[in-house]
Each structure stands twice: as C-alpha cells, then as structure tokens.
Amino acid sequence: MRTDLHGITGSHLPTPLHIRVHLPDLLDTLRRVAALAPLQLAISCEQEILFPLHGQEHFFCGSLGNNELCDADCRAIFEGAFREATRDNRPLLFSCAAGLLYFVIPFRNDRNQHCCLFAGGVRDEAPELALLEKLSNAPSNDGGTLLEKLLRRPQIKRAQLEEILGKTLTLLTILADEQTLAQPLRGLTQRLATVAGAAAELDRAESGDAVLELLGETLILLFDLSRVVILSAEGEDFNLKVNLGTTSQATNCACGRLRELLGAHPDGKPLLLRQEVGEFFPEIDSDRAICAPLRSEGLDLGLAVIFDADLPGRDLLLLELLAGRAATKLHRLRLAALYQERQTSSRRLLTMLGELSLVETREVLYQRIVAMSCELLQAARGSLMLLDETGEWLRIVAARGINLEVAASIPLRLGEGIAGRVAKSGLHLLVTDIEKDSRVGIANRPRFQTKSFICVPLKAHDRIVGVLNLADKETGTTFGDDDLATLHQLIDQAALLIERVAVYENARKLEELAARDPLTGLYNRRMLEARFQEELSRCSRLKHHFTIMMLDLDHFKAYNDQCGHIAGDHALKKVALLLKKSAREMDIVTRYGGEEFCLLLPNTGKEEALFVAERIRRAIETEIFPGETALPTGRLTTSIGVACYPDDGEKFETLVNAADIALYQAKSKGRNRLASFEVVPPSLIKKTG
C-alpha cells in the first residue's frame, strides 16, 4: 500500500541527531514542555516501529477508537512516515487517514539505532470537505460517529504545528549537544524543573512589579548573568522596573526606537543587539544585549534585556518560555485590574448619581457635576457651560482648576470656539492632541499641561442645555474612548438633573412668593398657620413651650392720613426690617394684616418672650419715621401682646386671640408698651387705633 505523505517541513538535517538518554525519560521531559501539552507523543525505534506510550495498545489509531477507516490504513501510514523520515534524515508533517495532523522527527539512540519522535493527534483548523463527508459516513463500534470524535480533538493550525515542530527540534538538538550529552539527563531535567518552578511562582504573583522582579531574579540565577534590566511598557513609554547589576538608577531608553524594533519582530523571539546597544540604551556601557519581548495577545507589555551574555540556542528557548509566561501573567493582571477599576468606577458612578439626585440647588449641582466628572476621569481641569435663556450664549457656571469669576465673565456665542461648536452640533469632541487634530488645529494654551481634552454636550430630552469640558489627565496620559463612555453615563443623567433642579427651584420660588407678603417680604398668615402646626406638634410631643406675639403700630391710621399711603407703606417696610433685625434667627416674623404683625417664638417661655418684645418695642420707638411728629405722641410706636402655649391656649385661634387680647390690654394702658395675656372681663376690652 502506498503511504500518502505530504507537507514535508524543513530540509535534511546536517547530521543525524544522537540522543543517548533513556527513551521513557525523554518522553517525560518533553511532556513538561507547554507547547507539546495538546499533542500525543510516542517514540518508535527499529525493533518496535510503533512504540506505545505507557503501554497503550494501538496508540495512534486508538485516538479515534477502532473503526474500519482507521484500522485499515493507520499502521501503514505511520510506518511509511518512519521509513521516509529516517531515510532522508529530515522531519515530516503529515496527516493520518482520519485527517489528524502529526509530525515526525528522526534521531539515533545510544545504540545508534534509527528512532523517531511522533507527535500530533490534533485536527486542522479547516479540514477538507471531502474528508468530512467520508468521516461522517464511516461506521463506528461505540455508536458515535467519527466526525463527532474528530471535532472533540484539539484544534491547531498547520502553521502553528510547524512552529511547534521547530521548537521541538530545538529541544532535541539541545539534548544532542556534545556538552549537554556529557551531563546526565537529570541535570537538564533539574534545569527544566527550575523553569517550571519559576513559572509556577509567576502564576502566583499578585502584582505586575512582583512578576517582573521574579523574572529578573530567575534570569540572573538560571543563566548566571551579570546585568539584567526589565522595562514595563506603559502607554508610549518604557519605564524601568527591575535593575540588576547596573550602576545607573535611571536607565533611559529610546522608547520610540524600541517600539519600532518590537513591531518589526512580532514573533516574540529574543533579539540580539550589537552596535545598536548604545543607541537603544545610552546609559549602559555594553557591546551586546539580548532583548526578550514580553508580549501577550499581540500586546507589548515590556522588555527583558540581558547585557554582556551570549546564550546558546537551548537557553534562548528557555528565555523565550519564561518571558512568554511572565507576559501572560502580566496581561492577566492588567485585565483583572482593568475589570476591578471598571467595577469600582461603576459603583462610584452609581453613588455619584445617587448623591446628585439629592441636590436641591443649582449652584451645588453644577459644582458637583464638575467635581465628579474630574474624579471619574482623573482630570485636573474642568468646566460646565450652560446656555442662557436666549439660547445664544454659553456661560461657565462651575469650574475646577480655573478662576470661575474670570471665566464666567466671558460668555461664548453658540457656534463659536470649541465649546460653542460642540453645543451647536450636539456632537462630542475627543482630542488626543489639540495641535495635530484637524478638527481643532490650534496651539495649546499655556495654562493646560497636556494636549488632550474632552468636550461633551449635555442633552435633556433631545435639547442641548450646555457642554462639559475636561482637560489635563492627572496621569499625563490622553483621554480615550473608555473615558468618553464613562463620562456619558454621568452627564446624561446630570443634564436631566439640571433641568429638574431648575424646575424645582422655580416652583419653590413660586411657593415662596405665595407664602410671603408682597409689600414687606415677611411671611403671611398662611405660612404662620403652617409653622404654628409644626411647632404645636413638636412642643406637645416634647412638653416644651412656645410663644405668640401680636404687634400693632400705634395711631397708624392717623399716620396714613397725615403722611399718605405711600409713606405708610414705607413705614411698614421699615418696621418689617426692624422686626427681622430685632427678632432671633429662629423666630417666625409675619405680617398678620394692615399694620398688625405676628411673631412665633419657638421653644420660648413667656418671660423670655417679653425680653424679645421689649427689644422690638425700643427699636421701633427710637427709629425715625418721616412725618411722625404729627402723631399725638410725636413718634410712631407699637404695642405688643404676648400669649404662651400651653398656658394660654392649645389651638391657633385660641392662642392668637389670647395674644390679641393682651395687645389691646397694652393699648388700653396707654400704648407703646407690652402686655402678657390675662383673663379680663369682656367689658374692659375695647379696640382702639
């Protein structure tokens, strides 16, 4: 039967590989190599062309089970591969009858016999349709189809398998090296075990710095090095993280050139530098260096640099393995940190939105929006600009990192400047370099530390209400799409809150106007009754006192007649100011009607209330009112009546009536005086002006 071998990889080996180690030990060593982990391994020699792995019968064909398709051709295919590989002394890449991929590498054992390492049992990424149809129609003893079993095999691209073949050949070459052959296999195994132990320690590291420090220490010990530098890629720069054996503590490097170097070698293999060492590392005095990229998932995460060393091929492979393991761990740590950062940011964002929703004044809301936006994006400067009532001008209402008074005094017309254009278009603007961005293309302003900024419109119900500007990331880096997405989650709600607070404040102003006397600005009777009920509820629960004070201007009708109603209105306004000035901050001052005023004094007994009343009486008596000399007493004065809860009443009408009675008791005794409520016969109560 003719064996269909194809995909021959590489050329003839210059000399046969002689590997003088116990073959089961060789298999155990190879099985520890990560690249070979998905593959099945076996060794065949002249006496036993199909050498079973750990005694497994029908090793190769058995990977899919006994079936008519494989049983007929399997042994012949592998025996043909063995003969061709050993005859031509070159590795082969081939497929079995079921389409699984394998490679074979020839070598000679310690008895100079022909042997082959077989590795494979994986499926190609894109098997041929004809093969899939053939497999799906083949019988199977275990009741499942061959196609289903094939799809459960590990999947590796043909190019990847060729790369694994190359690495395996390198390992076998290391074993065949004369110097290595002089050492017992356990020495090599011990070294590989050291690498495996270091890899395990790397997996347990909890920070990126710990990963890089462990990598540096491992390289020093493993290869007996004198100088190792490890750099971490952060943004466009490379920052020194590990410095072992060099005298400089601030090792500079040509970051741009290093980026170009890594970009030109995407395979992640170590690079040898000779005359370029001084160009890349001007502070290091060395004539050669080996650079091992720390690359994972296509990302350059750093660079391990070994100075003054020439490593053989086997050590370069170990260096590549360690660097790859360290890079994988770094990538995982960065992804975990990014996830944690986003989780923290999301929680903080929810907290911020909750805090904003409780703000009741526009000024506080504006400042909070700017402060929270700067915190979320780590921005040193920010400003909130809102459209005025005309919709034509933007004005800064809150800012961070700039003088608010100066900035607020300079309005910006809609459509002009960066913020004006954003407000007019309704489209955000994310700029990484203000001088290079074609949408802006202006020189950076001196007060800004970086050239990156964000300008975002605020929309409430599809209506532009303003813009938010952020600049100068505290880390010195540029703003990105993630920053923009995070910011939108905050300001989309903030715009609605701005509109809601404006409506709330307008409603509160209307409510305030409805609760105040339009002439004096004092609370009116409606507000007095509401506050009375609040105080009554509190004092009845706590067993406290409060006082009602009724105040009436003496001979005010005569004052109006003599001086006119305009002068009377001015006098009432002046009295209102004197009352607010003379009363305590907690007291409620109201205009009860005409020239009559009423004060509610919380948590105050009658004796203390009389002191307050006397202060008010004196203030009005000593104040000069135009035209007051025409009054019977020669000046405008007041009479005051005081009643106390609960002694003089427990209802609004009762207590106000008691204070009113005391007021007219004061008037009946000559006016311009105080009186506390006392029960008197109705015949003595006579209302006078």
XYZ file of C-alpha atoms in Angstrom:
689
model
C 0.000 0.000 0.000
C 1.321 3.432 -0.906
C 1.520 5.926 2.005
C 0.340 9.448 1.118
C 2.811 11.726 2.944
C 2.698 15.455 2.354
C 3.699 18.771 3.893
C 7.395 17.990 4.337
C 8.761 20.535 6.833
C 12.310 21.813 6.757
C 15.306 20.369 4.989
C 17.637 17.469 5.594
C 19.336 17.623 8.989
C 23.062 18.253 8.513
C 23.955 15.277 10.696
C 21.821 12.701 12.461
C 20.691 13.668 15.968
C 22.211 11.328 18.582
C 20.197 11.261 21.793
C 21.704 8.950 24.389
C 19.074 9.092 27.100
C 16.521 6.599 28.323
C 13.602 6.992 25.908
C 10.788 6.937 28.526
C 12.676 9.693 30.385
C 12.886 11.631 27.127
C 9.112 11.374 26.726
C 8.554 12.541 30.319
C 10.834 15.521 29.716
C 9.045 16.508 26.513
C 5.646 16.189 28.145
C 6.624 19.007 30.544
C 7.014 21.425 27.625
C 3.902 23.633 27.422
C 3.898 23.784 23.611
C 3.625 19.986 23.399
C 0.858 19.669 26.012
C -2.048 19.366 23.470
C -0.217 16.673 21.464
C 0.045 12.914 21.858
C 3.672 11.740 21.972
C 5.353 8.432 21.154
C 8.775 7.141 20.152
C 9.395 4.389 17.578
C 12.661 2.505 17.040
C 13.835 -0.159 14.594
C 12.732 -3.132 16.734
C 9.290 -1.667 17.500
C 8.197 0.829 14.911
C 5.050 1.698 16.903
C 6.434 2.217 20.395
C 3.381 2.563 22.714
C 3.193 5.439 25.203
C 2.922 3.977 28.694
C 1.830 0.646 27.233
C -1.268 1.939 25.427
C -2.066 -0.507 22.646
C -2.880 0.904 19.201
C -1.713 4.337 20.383
C -2.250 6.274 17.180
C -5.288 4.631 15.631
C -6.768 4.272 19.094
C -7.159 8.069 19.390
C -10.441 7.746 17.487
C -11.259 4.189 18.540
C -11.360 1.060 16.434
C -13.093 1.660 13.113
C -12.893 0.360 9.577
C -11.444 3.559 8.139
C -8.519 3.919 10.568
C -7.772 0.257 11.217
C -7.101 -0.336 7.509
C -4.539 2.435 6.936
C -3.187 3.692 10.268
C -0.177 1.422 10.780
C 0.911 1.647 7.147
C 0.837 5.481 7.234
C 2.996 5.717 10.381
C 5.421 3.054 9.230
C 5.769 4.914 5.917
C 6.428 8.166 7.760
C 9.061 6.410 9.902
C 10.883 4.995 6.868
C 10.866 8.276 4.909
C 11.972 10.429 7.869
C 14.842 8.116 8.825
C 15.902 7.538 5.198
C 16.102 11.257 4.328
C 17.079 12.372 7.864
C 14.506 15.167 7.929
C 11.271 15.926 9.860
C 7.894 15.415 8.214
C 4.451 16.919 8.732
C 1.668 14.521 7.644
C -1.937 13.513 8.267
C -3.490 10.144 9.040
C -6.470 8.519 7.334
C -8.862 10.409 9.642
C -7.272 13.751 8.785
C -5.497 14.272 12.136
C -2.158 16.101 11.897
C 1.178 14.697 13.094
C 4.858 15.394 12.742
C 7.814 13.059 12.997
C 11.458 13.895 13.867
C 14.207 11.281 13.223
C 17.150 10.686 15.585
C 19.524 7.890 16.704
C 19.568 6.392 20.175
C 22.544 5.394 22.313
C 22.865 2.122 20.317
C 22.932 4.081 17.033
C 19.520 2.734 16.028
C 17.074 4.684 13.892
C 14.304 6.210 16.037
C 11.514 8.735 15.520
C 9.570 11.030 17.778
C 5.902 11.120 16.722
C 3.676 13.982 17.978
C 0.182 15.003 16.974
C -3.365 13.727 17.070
C -4.792 17.237 16.505
C -7.200 18.366 13.844
C -6.548 21.041 11.282
C -8.444 24.318 11.544
C -10.056 23.780 8.143
C -10.305 20.062 7.206
C -11.223 19.231 3.616
C -14.919 18.861 2.845
C -14.341 15.518 1.134
C -12.688 14.169 4.281
C -15.535 15.428 6.489
C -18.054 13.693 4.233
C -16.017 10.480 4.295
C -15.756 10.548 8.087
C -19.422 11.291 8.660
C -20.388 8.206 6.621
C -17.913 5.799 8.255
C -19.172 3.194 10.796
C -18.178 3.301 14.466
C -18.217 0.489 17.027
C -19.021 2.748 20.011
C -22.196 4.119 18.457
C -20.817 7.651 17.855
C -19.651 8.954 14.514
C -16.013 9.542 13.662
C -16.872 13.136 12.818
C -18.067 13.812 16.348
C -14.899 12.323 17.814
C -12.753 14.261 15.377
C -14.370 17.549 16.401
C -13.507 16.789 20.029
C -9.785 16.633 19.239
C -7.664 19.760 19.944
C -7.612 22.190 17.018
C -4.288 23.635 15.825
C -3.470 25.454 12.618
C -0.969 23.736 10.341
C 1.359 26.757 10.642
C 1.229 26.503 14.443
C 2.083 22.805 14.309
C 5.073 23.626 12.113
C 6.227 26.157 14.710
C 5.854 23.554 17.486
C 7.862 21.143 15.355
C 10.639 23.727 15.125
C 10.707 24.254 18.886
C 10.722 20.508 19.494
C 13.607 20.085 17.081
C 15.481 22.781 19.019
C 14.913 20.887 22.271
C 16.121 17.643 20.735
C 19.159 19.487 19.360
C 19.904 20.697 22.892
C 19.791 17.096 24.091
C 22.137 16.075 21.275
C 24.701 18.811 22.039
C 28.110 17.407 22.990
C 28.301 19.488 26.156
C 24.781 18.502 27.140
C 25.485 14.863 26.359
C 28.319 14.949 28.837
C 25.839 15.822 31.563
C 23.327 13.367 32.962
C 19.706 13.817 31.922
C 18.756 14.605 35.455
C 20.788 17.832 35.173
C 18.691 19.014 32.247
C 15.547 17.830 33.965
C 16.546 19.805 37.039
C 17.016 22.936 34.949
C 13.658 22.489 33.297
C 12.191 21.910 36.744
C 13.691 25.254 37.816
C 11.968 26.938 34.905
C 8.733 25.144 35.762
C 9.036 26.265 39.382
C 9.679 29.850 38.319
C 6.652 29.664 36.008
C 4.521 28.489 38.923
C 5.808 31.368 41.067
C 4.981 33.787 38.255
C 1.436 32.443 38.185
C 1.121 33.115 41.933
C 2.425 36.696 41.748
C -0.155 39.276 42.791
C 1.228 42.375 41.064
C 2.972 43.353 37.859
C 6.038 44.575 39.763
C 6.281 41.223 41.557
C 6.154 39.403 38.195
C 8.980 41.491 36.751
C 11.141 41.231 39.873
C 10.722 37.452 39.939
C 11.558 37.238 36.226
C 14.734 39.270 36.729
C 15.910 37.171 39.677
C 15.183 33.923 37.799
C 17.160 35.031 34.745
C 20.160 36.031 36.885
C 20.251 32.674 38.673
C 19.303 30.445 35.736
C 21.846 31.808 33.258
C 24.452 33.160 35.702
C 24.110 36.681 34.341
C 25.792 39.890 35.497
C 23.341 42.580 34.288
C 19.604 42.419 33.634
C 17.184 45.286 33.064
C 13.426 44.817 32.759
C 11.233 47.561 31.361
C 7.455 47.867 31.597
C 5.533 49.251 28.616
C 3.160 51.944 29.861
C 1.473 53.937 27.128
C 4.105 55.015 24.629
C 6.932 54.841 27.175
C 9.080 52.087 28.696
C 9.595 52.525 32.443
C 12.424 50.884 34.365
C 11.084 48.280 36.822
C 13.994 45.915 37.506
C 17.662 46.952 37.503
C 20.075 44.177 38.498
C 23.817 44.686 38.163
C 23.827 48.148 36.504
C 25.087 51.266 38.261
C 22.542 53.667 36.802
C 19.297 54.062 38.733
C 17.577 55.966 35.935
C 18.204 53.822 32.882
C 16.912 55.765 29.901
C 15.976 54.104 26.642
C 14.982 55.190 23.170
C 11.292 54.300 23.563
C 10.296 55.120 20.003
C 13.092 53.027 18.505
C 12.265 50.149 20.854
C 8.666 50.271 19.676
C 9.856 50.074 16.084
C 12.131 47.164 16.945
C 9.335 45.179 18.589
C 6.959 45.993 15.762
C 9.425 44.599 13.249
C 9.660 41.292 15.188
C 6.113 40.251 16.100
C 7.057 36.602 16.718
C 8.150 37.362 20.301
C 11.536 35.637 19.956
C 14.625 37.084 21.712
C 16.570 39.664 19.669
C 20.340 40.114 19.618
C 21.686 43.685 19.661
C 25.287 44.534 18.896
C 26.235 48.025 17.728
C 22.664 49.220 18.434
C 23.026 48.797 22.227
C 24.330 52.325 22.725
C 21.520 53.716 20.578
C 18.776 51.929 22.490
C 20.338 52.190 25.962
C 22.678 55.208 26.042
C 23.424 54.902 29.775
C 24.554 51.260 29.598
C 28.164 50.516 28.667
C 27.871 47.218 26.801
C 28.679 45.854 23.363
C 25.899 43.284 23.176
C 22.454 42.665 24.589
C 19.657 40.132 24.229
C 16.145 41.594 24.285
C 13.273 39.261 25.178
C 9.892 40.891 24.410
C 7.145 40.457 26.980
C 4.275 40.005 24.543
C 0.812 38.519 25.109
C -2.286 38.572 22.916
C -0.443 40.808 20.450
C 0.298 43.442 23.120
C 3.823 44.590 24.004
C 3.865 44.660 27.807
C 7.573 45.123 28.401
C 11.092 44.018 27.627
C 13.688 41.917 29.457
C 17.212 42.950 28.458
C 20.305 40.817 29.209
C 23.678 42.547 28.812
C 27.130 41.048 28.169
C 25.877 37.497 27.565
C 25.863 35.044 24.676
C 23.210 32.413 25.289
C 23.161 29.183 23.281
C 20.042 28.110 21.434
C 18.714 25.985 24.291
C 18.973 28.918 26.716
C 17.334 31.295 24.246
C 14.397 28.907 24.114
C 14.160 28.850 27.916
C 14.396 32.655 27.927
C 11.546 32.836 25.413
C 9.434 30.451 27.503
C 9.993 32.435 30.716
C 9.350 35.776 29.014
C 6.156 34.409 27.471
C 4.947 33.076 30.821
C 5.687 36.397 32.524
C 3.908 38.314 29.744
C 0.828 36.088 30.045
C 0.677 36.748 33.789
C 1.168 40.490 33.282
C -1.666 40.525 30.778
C -3.959 38.670 33.160
C -3.111 41.041 35.997
C -3.785 44.068 33.804
C -7.109 42.633 32.670
C -8.028 41.909 36.293
C -7.003 45.430 37.319
C -8.996 46.912 34.458
C -12.022 44.834 35.437
C -11.651 45.888 39.079
C -11.209 49.509 38.037
C -14.358 49.357 35.938
C -16.266 47.700 38.764
C -15.080 50.377 41.188
C -15.888 53.079 38.654
C -19.378 51.649 38.143
C -20.039 51.544 41.878
C -18.695 55.061 42.310
C -20.805 56.223 39.376
C -23.965 54.819 40.958
C -23.065 56.527 44.229
C -22.455 59.811 42.397
C -25.799 59.632 40.620
C -27.494 58.982 43.953
C -25.749 61.982 45.518
C -26.617 64.233 42.574
C -30.277 63.268 42.741
C -30.449 64.627 46.314
C -29.043 68.070 45.445
C -31.718 70.773 45.557
C -29.850 73.913 44.476
C -28.426 74.661 41.054
C -25.129 76.096 42.273
C -24.297 72.993 44.326
C -25.413 70.696 41.496
C -23.180 72.480 38.966
C -20.118 72.216 41.205
C -20.811 68.551 41.986
C -21.125 67.660 38.292
C -17.732 69.189 37.511
C -16.054 67.688 40.586
C -17.460 64.200 39.936
C -16.571 64.284 36.234
C -12.994 65.249 37.087
C -12.818 62.479 39.682
C -14.135 59.803 37.320
C -11.703 60.681 34.523
C -8.821 61.870 36.747
C -8.920 65.304 35.119
C -7.194 68.267 36.763
C -9.340 70.875 34.972
C -12.995 71.037 34.083
C -15.818 73.479 33.433
C -19.578 73.355 32.964
C -21.091 75.810 30.495
C -24.859 76.320 30.174
C -26.921 78.121 27.570
C -28.661 81.261 28.805
C -32.385 81.953 28.420
C -31.892 83.298 24.895
C -30.185 80.084 23.781
C -27.461 82.162 22.094
C -24.747 82.388 24.735
C -22.803 79.854 26.806
C -21.630 80.878 30.268
C -19.421 78.975 32.711
C -21.442 78.175 35.841
C -18.943 75.871 37.592
C -15.246 75.146 37.156
C -12.269 73.308 38.573
C -8.679 74.321 38.049
C -9.578 77.757 36.604
C -10.777 81.027 38.098
C -14.581 80.853 37.989
C -15.211 84.591 38.359
C -12.938 85.452 35.461
C -14.183 82.619 33.263
C -17.857 83.308 33.991
C -17.481 86.936 32.941
C -16.558 85.888 29.369
C -19.592 84.411 27.560
C -19.208 82.347 24.405
C -21.605 82.653 21.500
C -23.264 79.465 20.265
C -21.279 78.067 17.317
C -18.069 79.895 18.181
C -14.984 78.305 19.702
C -14.642 74.612 20.540
C -17.412 74.509 23.156
C -19.700 76.680 21.036
C -19.355 74.349 18.045
C -19.988 71.279 20.201
C -23.117 72.883 21.687
C -24.408 73.787 18.238
C -23.683 70.404 16.623
C -24.648 68.258 19.609
C -21.627 66.002 18.893
C -18.911 65.282 21.445
C -15.257 66.067 20.731
C -12.456 63.774 21.971
C -8.999 65.146 21.162
C -5.684 63.451 21.916
C -3.501 66.266 20.532
C -5.035 69.712 20.081
C -2.257 70.825 17.748
C -2.448 67.824 15.412
C -6.191 67.187 15.353
C -7.571 68.537 12.057
C -10.892 69.394 13.722
C -9.111 71.848 16.031
C -5.583 72.502 14.825
C -4.697 75.315 17.227
C -1.753 75.864 19.548
C -2.165 74.510 23.064
C -2.976 77.151 25.665
C -0.252 77.818 28.259
C -2.468 77.042 31.257
C -3.014 73.437 30.080
C -0.397 70.804 30.894
C -1.407 68.271 28.217
C -2.805 68.497 24.685
C -5.726 66.108 25.218
C -9.253 67.156 26.212
C -12.911 66.163 26.056
C -15.851 68.436 25.244
C -19.283 66.816 25.581
C -22.756 68.308 25.003
C -25.389 67.999 27.729
C -28.776 66.943 26.379
C -32.057 66.857 28.265
C -34.980 65.421 26.302
C -33.116 65.950 22.988
C -32.479 69.594 23.864
C -28.931 70.949 24.290
C -28.600 72.679 27.662
C -24.816 73.138 27.763
C -21.399 71.490 27.473
C -18.881 69.927 29.833
C -15.143 70.420 29.256
C -12.388 68.271 30.804
C -8.624 68.626 30.341
C -5.253 67.611 31.799
C -5.400 63.985 32.914
C -3.547 63.779 36.216
C -1.610 60.758 34.915
C -0.302 62.826 31.993
C -1.892 60.408 29.501
C -4.552 61.151 26.879
C -8.299 60.743 27.154
C -9.734 57.695 25.368
C -12.981 56.079 24.300
C -13.387 54.383 27.696
C -13.222 57.787 29.370
C -15.855 59.107 26.988
C -18.188 56.154 27.642
C -17.820 56.572 31.414
C -18.443 60.303 31.214
C -21.604 59.855 29.156
C -23.115 57.652 31.874
C -22.755 60.541 34.317
C -23.651 63.573 32.232
C -26.647 62.006 30.505
C -28.271 61.864 33.925
C -26.719 65.146 35.037
C -28.392 67.037 32.168
C -31.790 65.759 33.296
C -30.995 66.721 36.891
C -30.020 70.231 35.781
C -33.404 70.618 34.137
C -35.204 69.068 37.111
C -33.490 71.304 39.674
C -34.296 74.377 37.579
C -37.979 73.392 37.556
C -37.833 72.612 41.277
C -36.261 75.957 42.136
C -38.806 77.860 40.037
C -41.613 76.014 41.774
C -40.045 76.736 45.144
C -39.770 80.417 44.285
C -43.437 80.492 43.346
C -44.281 78.713 46.576
C -42.113 81.172 48.470
C -43.880 84.112 46.832
C -47.239 82.607 47.723
C -46.138 82.351 51.361
C -44.915 85.965 51.673
C -46.490 89.358 51.957
C -45.762 91.232 48.709
C -45.212 94.606 50.442
C -42.894 93.735 53.326
C -41.485 90.394 52.165
C -42.433 88.850 55.516
C -44.247 85.535 55.753
C -48.037 85.877 55.532
C -50.789 84.435 57.699
C -50.935 81.211 55.670
C -47.306 80.459 56.446
C -47.842 81.430 60.094
C -50.572 78.835 60.471
C -48.416 76.140 58.825
C -45.451 76.844 61.095
C -47.753 77.031 64.098
C -48.954 73.476 63.462
C -45.350 72.242 63.132
C -44.347 73.898 66.400
C -47.517 72.691 68.141
C -46.758 69.079 67.121
C -43.142 69.326 68.287
C -43.833 71.043 71.619
C -46.770 68.799 72.518
C -44.522 65.777 71.975
C -41.527 67.211 73.897
C -43.535 69.116 76.545
C -41.954 72.446 75.503
C -43.350 75.985 75.403
C -43.647 78.449 72.551
C -44.977 81.995 72.385
C -47.169 84.033 70.071
C -46.550 87.788 69.931
C -49.093 90.188 68.357
C -47.796 93.660 67.452
C -49.796 96.703 66.301
C -48.472 100.159 65.308
C -49.978 102.884 67.490
C -52.047 105.599 65.723
C -51.090 104.169 62.327
C -54.408 105.289 60.772
C -53.585 108.873 61.764
C -50.076 108.428 60.295
C -51.563 107.306 56.982
C -53.998 110.224 56.974
C -51.277 112.783 57.767
C -48.445 111.416 55.579
C -50.284 109.459 52.867
C -50.434 105.785 51.968
C -47.042 105.771 50.206
C -45.364 106.965 53.392
C -47.423 104.388 55.295
C -46.150 101.615 53.030
C -42.565 102.782 53.547
C -43.145 102.774 57.305
C -44.468 99.191 57.176
C -41.401 98.075 55.205
C -39.105 99.759 57.723
C -40.929 98.109 60.622
C -40.574 94.730 58.870
C -36.805 95.232 58.668
C -36.651 96.254 62.342
C -38.621 93.148 63.323
C -36.306 90.788 61.442
C -33.285 92.554 62.906
C -34.582 92.563 66.490
C -36.094 89.066 66.497
C -33.989 85.965 66.844
C -32.924 83.880 63.854
C -35.250 81.040 64.809
C -38.290 83.316 65.266
C -41.009 83.436 62.594
C -41.929 87.051 61.694
C -45.175 87.587 59.731
C -47.427 90.390 58.613
C -50.819 89.484 60.010
C -52.794 92.230 58.276
C -52.777 96.055 57.891
C -50.417 97.473 60.486
C -50.591 94.307 62.583
C -47.703 91.821 62.813
C -47.389 88.436 64.484
C -44.264 86.623 65.698
C -43.935 82.944 66.625
C -41.076 82.274 69.065
C -40.196 78.532 69.151
C -39.117 76.858 72.402
C -39.660 80.107 74.302
C -41.497 80.797 77.559
C -43.457 83.961 78.317
C -40.722 85.601 80.400
C -38.069 85.213 77.693
C -40.560 86.366 75.048
C -41.120 89.629 76.955
C -37.395 90.417 76.671
C -37.600 89.976 72.893
C -40.781 92.067 72.771
C -39.127 94.889 74.696
C -36.180 94.896 72.295
C -38.607 95.232 69.393
C -40.584 97.988 71.096
C -37.469 100.055 71.731
C -36.193 99.553 68.189
C -39.413 100.952 66.712
C -39.674 103.735 69.290
C -36.165 105.012 68.603
C -36.393 104.685 64.802
C -37.120 107.899 62.892
C -40.152 107.812 60.585
C -40.851 110.785 58.265
C -43.888 112.819 59.473
C -44.231 111.015 62.816
C -44.092 114.291 64.782
C -47.678 114.969 63.675
C -48.924 111.983 65.713
C -50.478 112.538 69.175
C -47.387 111.089 70.892
C -44.932 112.782 68.488
C -43.477 109.471 67.258
C -44.544 106.174 65.731
C -44.610 103.418 68.395
C -46.018 99.947 68.885
C -47.995 97.954 71.416
C -47.297 94.263 71.889
C -49.345 91.403 73.353
C -47.831 88.054 74.361
C -49.507 84.646 74.870
C -47.817 81.316 75.623
C -48.507 77.672 74.765
C -49.908 75.715 76.533
C -50.823 78.056 79.395
C -52.900 80.490 77.322
C -54.230 78.098 74.655
C -53.515 74.972 72.630
C -55.066 75.906 69.280
C -54.086 78.511 66.714
C -57.251 80.582 67.035
C -57.201 80.375 70.837
C -53.577 81.402 71.211
C -53.724 84.196 68.611
C -56.881 85.520 70.257
C -55.143 85.484 73.671
C -52.187 87.466 72.255
C -54.654 89.853 70.590
C -56.418 90.423 73.918
C -53.051 91.132 75.583
C -52.262 93.574 72.771
C -55.348 95.627 73.443
C -54.684 95.466 77.133
C -51.388 97.212 76.347
C -53.201 99.794 74.222
C -55.761 100.431 76.907
C -52.957 101.165 79.373
C -51.520 103.923 77.192
C -49.915 102.261 74.161
C -46.158 101.885 73.451
C -45.901 99.068 75.951
C -46.025 95.303 76.450
C -48.680 93.094 77.999
C -48.937 89.353 78.604
C -52.280 87.623 78.396
C -54.507 87.866 81.471
C -58.158 86.919 81.722
C -60.237 90.155 81.925
C -63.965 90.901 81.759
C -65.211 91.455 78.176
C -66.456 94.937 79.083
C -62.877 96.109 79.542
C -61.829 95.017 76.058
C -62.141 97.964 73.698
C -60.449 98.052 70.315
C -58.629 101.325 69.702
C -56.217 102.597 66.991
